[in-house]
Coordinates of C-alpha atoms and ligand atoms in Angstrom, one line a residue:
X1 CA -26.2 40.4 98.0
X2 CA -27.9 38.7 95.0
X3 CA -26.1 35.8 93.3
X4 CA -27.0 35.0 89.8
X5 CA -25.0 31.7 88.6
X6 CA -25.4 29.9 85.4
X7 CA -29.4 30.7 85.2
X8 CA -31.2 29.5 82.1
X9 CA -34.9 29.5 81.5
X10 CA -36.8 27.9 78.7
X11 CA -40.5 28.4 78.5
X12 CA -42.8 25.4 77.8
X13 CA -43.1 26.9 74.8
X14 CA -39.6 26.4 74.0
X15 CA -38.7 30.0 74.0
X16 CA -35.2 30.8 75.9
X17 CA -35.8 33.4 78.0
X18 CA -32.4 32.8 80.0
X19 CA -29.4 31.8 78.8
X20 CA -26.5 31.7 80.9
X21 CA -27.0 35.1 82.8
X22 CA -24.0 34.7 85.6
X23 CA -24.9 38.4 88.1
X24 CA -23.9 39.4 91.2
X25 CA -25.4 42.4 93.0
X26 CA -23.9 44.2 96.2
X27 CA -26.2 45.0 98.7
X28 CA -26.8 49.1 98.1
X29 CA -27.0 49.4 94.5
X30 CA -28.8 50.6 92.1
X31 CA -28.9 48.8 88.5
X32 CA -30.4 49.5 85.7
X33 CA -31.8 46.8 83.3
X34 CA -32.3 47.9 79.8
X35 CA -32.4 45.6 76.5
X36 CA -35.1 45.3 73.8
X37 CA -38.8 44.1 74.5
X38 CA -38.2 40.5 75.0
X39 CA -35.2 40.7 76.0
X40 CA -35.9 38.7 79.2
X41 CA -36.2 41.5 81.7
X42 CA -39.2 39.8 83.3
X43 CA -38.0 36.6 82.8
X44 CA -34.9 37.9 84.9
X45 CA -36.7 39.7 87.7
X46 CA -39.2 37.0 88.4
X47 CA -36.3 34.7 88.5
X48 CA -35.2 36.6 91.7
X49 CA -38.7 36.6 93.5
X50 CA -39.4 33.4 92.6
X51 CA -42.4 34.0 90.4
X52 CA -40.4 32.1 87.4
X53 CA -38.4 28.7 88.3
X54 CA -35.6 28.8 86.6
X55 CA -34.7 25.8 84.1
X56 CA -31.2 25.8 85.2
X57 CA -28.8 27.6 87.7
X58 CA -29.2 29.3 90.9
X59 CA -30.2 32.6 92.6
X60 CA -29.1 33.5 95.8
X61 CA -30.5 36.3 98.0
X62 CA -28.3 37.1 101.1
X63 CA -28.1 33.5 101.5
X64 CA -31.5 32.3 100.8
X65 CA -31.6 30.3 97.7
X66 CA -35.0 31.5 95.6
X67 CA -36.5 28.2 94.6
X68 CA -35.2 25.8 97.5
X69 CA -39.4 25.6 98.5
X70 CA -40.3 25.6 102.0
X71 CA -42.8 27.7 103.4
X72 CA -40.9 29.7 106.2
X73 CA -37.8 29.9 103.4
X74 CA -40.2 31.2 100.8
X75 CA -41.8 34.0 103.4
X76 CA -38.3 34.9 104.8
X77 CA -36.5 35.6 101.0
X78 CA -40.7 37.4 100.0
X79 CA -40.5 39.5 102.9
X80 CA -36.5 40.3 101.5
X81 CA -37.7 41.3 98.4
X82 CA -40.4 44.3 97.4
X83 CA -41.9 44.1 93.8
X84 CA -43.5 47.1 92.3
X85 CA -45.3 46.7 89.3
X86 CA -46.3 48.4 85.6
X87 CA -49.6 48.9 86.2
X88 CA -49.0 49.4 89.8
X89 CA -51.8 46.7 91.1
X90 CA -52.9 48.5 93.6
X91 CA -56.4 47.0 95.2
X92 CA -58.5 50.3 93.2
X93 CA -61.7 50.7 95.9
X94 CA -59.3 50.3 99.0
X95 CA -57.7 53.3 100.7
X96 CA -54.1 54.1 100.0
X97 CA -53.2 52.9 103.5
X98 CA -55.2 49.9 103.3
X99 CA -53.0 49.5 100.1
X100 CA -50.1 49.9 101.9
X101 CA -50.9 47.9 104.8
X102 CA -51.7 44.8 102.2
X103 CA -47.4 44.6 101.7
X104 CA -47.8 44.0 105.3
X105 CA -49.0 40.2 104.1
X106 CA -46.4 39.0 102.1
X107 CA -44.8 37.5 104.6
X108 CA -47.4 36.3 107.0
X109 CA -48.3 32.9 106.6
X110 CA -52.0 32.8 104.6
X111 CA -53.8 31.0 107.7
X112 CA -52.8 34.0 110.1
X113 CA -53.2 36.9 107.6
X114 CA -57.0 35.5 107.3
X115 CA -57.8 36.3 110.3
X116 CA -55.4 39.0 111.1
X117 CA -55.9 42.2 112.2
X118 CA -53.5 45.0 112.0
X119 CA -51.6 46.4 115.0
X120 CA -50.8 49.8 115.5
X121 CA -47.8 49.0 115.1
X122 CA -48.5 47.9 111.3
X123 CA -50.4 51.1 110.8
X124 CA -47.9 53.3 112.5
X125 CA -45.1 51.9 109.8
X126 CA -47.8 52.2 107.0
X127 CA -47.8 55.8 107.5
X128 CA -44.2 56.1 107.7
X129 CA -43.6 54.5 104.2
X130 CA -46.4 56.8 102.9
X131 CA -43.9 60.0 104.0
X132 CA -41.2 58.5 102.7
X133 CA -43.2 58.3 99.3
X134 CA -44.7 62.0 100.1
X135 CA -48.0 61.0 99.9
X136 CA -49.3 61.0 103.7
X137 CA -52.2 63.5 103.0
X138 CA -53.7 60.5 100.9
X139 CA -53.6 57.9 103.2
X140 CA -57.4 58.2 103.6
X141 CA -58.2 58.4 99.6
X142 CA -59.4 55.7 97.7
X143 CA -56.3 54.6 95.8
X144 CA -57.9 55.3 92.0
X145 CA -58.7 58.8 92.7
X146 CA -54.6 59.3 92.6
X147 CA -53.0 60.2 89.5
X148 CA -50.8 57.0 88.1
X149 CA -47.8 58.4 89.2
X150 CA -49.0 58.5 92.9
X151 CA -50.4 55.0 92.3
X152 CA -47.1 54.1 91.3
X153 CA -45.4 55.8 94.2
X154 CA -48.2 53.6 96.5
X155 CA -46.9 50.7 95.2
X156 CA -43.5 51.6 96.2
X157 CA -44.9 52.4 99.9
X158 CA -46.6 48.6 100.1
X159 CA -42.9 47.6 98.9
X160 CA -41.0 49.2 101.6
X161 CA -43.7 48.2 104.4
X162 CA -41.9 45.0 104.1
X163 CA -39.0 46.2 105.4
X164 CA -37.1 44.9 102.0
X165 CA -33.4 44.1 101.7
X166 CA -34.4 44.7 97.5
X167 CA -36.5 46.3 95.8
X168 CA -37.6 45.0 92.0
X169 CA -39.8 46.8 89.8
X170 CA -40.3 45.7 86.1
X171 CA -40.9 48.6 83.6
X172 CA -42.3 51.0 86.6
X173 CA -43.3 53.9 84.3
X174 CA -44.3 52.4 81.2
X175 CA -47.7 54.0 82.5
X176 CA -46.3 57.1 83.1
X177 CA -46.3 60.3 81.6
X178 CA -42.5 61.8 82.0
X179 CA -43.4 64.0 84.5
X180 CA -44.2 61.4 87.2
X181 CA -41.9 59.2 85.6
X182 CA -39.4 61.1 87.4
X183 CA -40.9 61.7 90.2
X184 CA -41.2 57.7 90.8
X185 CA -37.3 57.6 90.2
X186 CA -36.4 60.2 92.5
X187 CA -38.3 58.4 94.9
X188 CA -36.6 55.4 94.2
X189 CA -33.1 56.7 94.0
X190 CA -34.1 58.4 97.7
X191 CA -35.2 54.5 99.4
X192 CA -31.8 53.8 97.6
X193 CA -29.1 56.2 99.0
X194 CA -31.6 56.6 102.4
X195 CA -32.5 52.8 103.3
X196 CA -29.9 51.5 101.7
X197 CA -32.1 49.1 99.8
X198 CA -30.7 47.6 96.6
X199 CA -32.7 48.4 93.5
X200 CA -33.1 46.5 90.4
X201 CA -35.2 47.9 87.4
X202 CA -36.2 47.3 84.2
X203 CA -37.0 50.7 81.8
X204 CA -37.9 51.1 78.1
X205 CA -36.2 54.6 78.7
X206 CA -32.4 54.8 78.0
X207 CA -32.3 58.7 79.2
X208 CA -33.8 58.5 82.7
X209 CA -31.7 55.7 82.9
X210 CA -28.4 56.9 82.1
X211 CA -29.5 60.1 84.6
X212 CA -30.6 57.1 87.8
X213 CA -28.5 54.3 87.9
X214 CA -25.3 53.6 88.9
X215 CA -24.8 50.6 87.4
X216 CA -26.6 49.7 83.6
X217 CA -26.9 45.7 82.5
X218 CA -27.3 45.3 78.9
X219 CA -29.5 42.1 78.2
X220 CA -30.4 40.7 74.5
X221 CA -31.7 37.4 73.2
X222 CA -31.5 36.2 77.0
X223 CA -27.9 37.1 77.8
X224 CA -26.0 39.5 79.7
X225 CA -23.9 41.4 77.3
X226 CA -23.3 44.8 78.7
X227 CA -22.5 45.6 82.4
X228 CA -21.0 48.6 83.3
X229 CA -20.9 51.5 85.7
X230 CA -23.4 54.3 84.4
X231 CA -20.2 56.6 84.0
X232 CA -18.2 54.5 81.5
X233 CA -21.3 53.4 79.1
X234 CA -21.1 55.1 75.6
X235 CA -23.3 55.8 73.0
X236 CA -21.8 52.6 71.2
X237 CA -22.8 50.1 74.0
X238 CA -26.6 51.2 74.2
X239 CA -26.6 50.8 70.5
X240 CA -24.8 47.4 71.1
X241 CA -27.6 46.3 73.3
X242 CA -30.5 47.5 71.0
X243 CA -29.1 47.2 67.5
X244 CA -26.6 44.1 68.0
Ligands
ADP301 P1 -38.6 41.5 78.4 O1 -39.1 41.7 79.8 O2 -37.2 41.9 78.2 O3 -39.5 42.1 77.4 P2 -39.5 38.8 78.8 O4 -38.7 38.2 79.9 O5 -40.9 39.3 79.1 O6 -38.6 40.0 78.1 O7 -39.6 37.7 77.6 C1 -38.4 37.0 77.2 C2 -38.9 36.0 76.1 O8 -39.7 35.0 76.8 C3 -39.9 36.6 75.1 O9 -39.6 35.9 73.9 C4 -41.2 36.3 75.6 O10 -42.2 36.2 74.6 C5 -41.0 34.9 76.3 N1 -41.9 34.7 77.4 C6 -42.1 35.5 78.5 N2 -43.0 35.0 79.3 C7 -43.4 33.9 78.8 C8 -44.3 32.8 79.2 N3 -45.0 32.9 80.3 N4 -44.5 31.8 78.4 C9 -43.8 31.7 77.2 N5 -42.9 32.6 76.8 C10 -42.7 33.7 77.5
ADP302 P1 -43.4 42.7 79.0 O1 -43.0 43.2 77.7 O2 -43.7 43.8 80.0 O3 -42.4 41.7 79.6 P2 -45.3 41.1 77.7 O4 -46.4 41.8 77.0 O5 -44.1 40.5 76.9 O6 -44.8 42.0 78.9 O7 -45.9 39.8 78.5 C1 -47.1 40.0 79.3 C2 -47.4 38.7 80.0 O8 -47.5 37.6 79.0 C3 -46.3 38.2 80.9 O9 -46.9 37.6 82.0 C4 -45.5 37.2 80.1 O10 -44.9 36.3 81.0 C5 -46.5 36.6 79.3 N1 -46.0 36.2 78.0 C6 -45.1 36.8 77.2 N2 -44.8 36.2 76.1 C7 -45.5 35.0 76.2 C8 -45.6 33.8 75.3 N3 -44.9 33.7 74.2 N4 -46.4 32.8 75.7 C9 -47.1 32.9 76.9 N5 -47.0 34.0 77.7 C10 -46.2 35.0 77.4

């Protein structure tokens, strides 16, 4: 569960990314973000990993305050939460599992992953969460001879080799043509109803939302002002979220 209470963010800049966004999100679901560019999305997301310290407020994942720093905290809530990313950063000249494998360090502690070797065990799981992303017969292919939505779906592998509780991903396919744009939600929407593993992201498009999520949160100007089960949002309230 994910506890979002009274969380601001100001940017040294001065700009207010966050004001006042008050969330809570069940373990399980699948929500949708959706709001104009600069909106905060980002702002939001990295809030929950911990790559943005909020100015004000708290979040909570399954009981692990983000933010309360102390190495072992920090690894235990990193290894809780998979990231993927736009432009998928995937390491280009490695292999896909070697990409893969990497999600396998964000929770080691940097003076052991140095040094570390990977077990059969690691490697074993690596090419588990390639099958689950239906990419297995690449595991031995440099990861930029894929297409972007197989990049994409490699990042989501490396995510889920962490064994996530969550999994984030800010503006997933604003790289991708529409074809593999769906493909990379159906593969999301599978980790969700299959692992069970709560899914929070962020998309410019307002159709493949409406057709993934269950649940749509509305953000403008830094604030939460739409959040609604996919089934009751109307035409009004995406307008409402866009057009004010
Ligand atoms: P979205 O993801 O909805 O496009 P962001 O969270 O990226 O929104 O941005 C929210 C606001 O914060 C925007 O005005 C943006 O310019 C600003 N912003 C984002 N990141 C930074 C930063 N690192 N420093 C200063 N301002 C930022
Ligand atoms: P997005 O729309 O995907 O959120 P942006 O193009 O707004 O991405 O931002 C790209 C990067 O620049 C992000 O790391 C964001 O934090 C940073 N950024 C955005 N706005 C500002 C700003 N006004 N000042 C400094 N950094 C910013």
């Amino acid at each position: 569960m994910i506890r979002i209470t009274g969380l601001y963010k100001e940017y040294p800049n001065g700009v207010q990314a966050l004001c006042d966004v008050n969330l809570e999100i069940g373990n399980g679901e699948f929500v949708v973000l959706l709001g104009p560019s600069g909106a905060g999305k980002s702002t939001l997301l990295r809030c929950i990993n911990g790559l943005v310290r909020p100015t004000a407020g708290q979040v909570e994942v399954n009981g692990v305050q983000v933010g309360a720093e102390n190495g072992s905290n920090l690894r235990k809530l990193r290894r809780q939460i998979g990231m993927i990313f736009q432009q998928f950063n995937l390491v280009k000249r490695l292999r896909v599992l070697d990409n893969v494998l990497c999600g396998r360090l964000a929770y080691t502690p940097l003076w052991s992953s140095c040094f570390r070797f990977f077990s059969r065990r690691d490697v074993e799981l690596a090419k588990s969460c390639l099958e689950r992303v239906g990419l297995i017969d690449k595991a031995y292919q440099r990861a930029d001879q894929l297409s972007g939505g197989q990049q994409q779906r490699v990042g989501i592998a490396r995510a889920l080799v962490q064994q996530p509780a969550v999994l984030l991903a800010d503006e997933p396919l604003a790289s991708l043509d529409p074809r593999s744009s769906r493909t990379v939600m159906e593969t999301l929407r599978e980790i969700n109803c299959q692992d069970h593993i709560t899914v929070i992201v962020s998309l410019h498009d307002v159709d493949l939302a409406m057709e993934f999520a269950r649940r749509v949160v509305g953000i403008r100007e830094g604030s939460v002002i739409m959040d609604k089960p996919v089934s009751q949002v109307t035409r009004k309230d995406l307008e409402y979220v866009y057009d004010g």
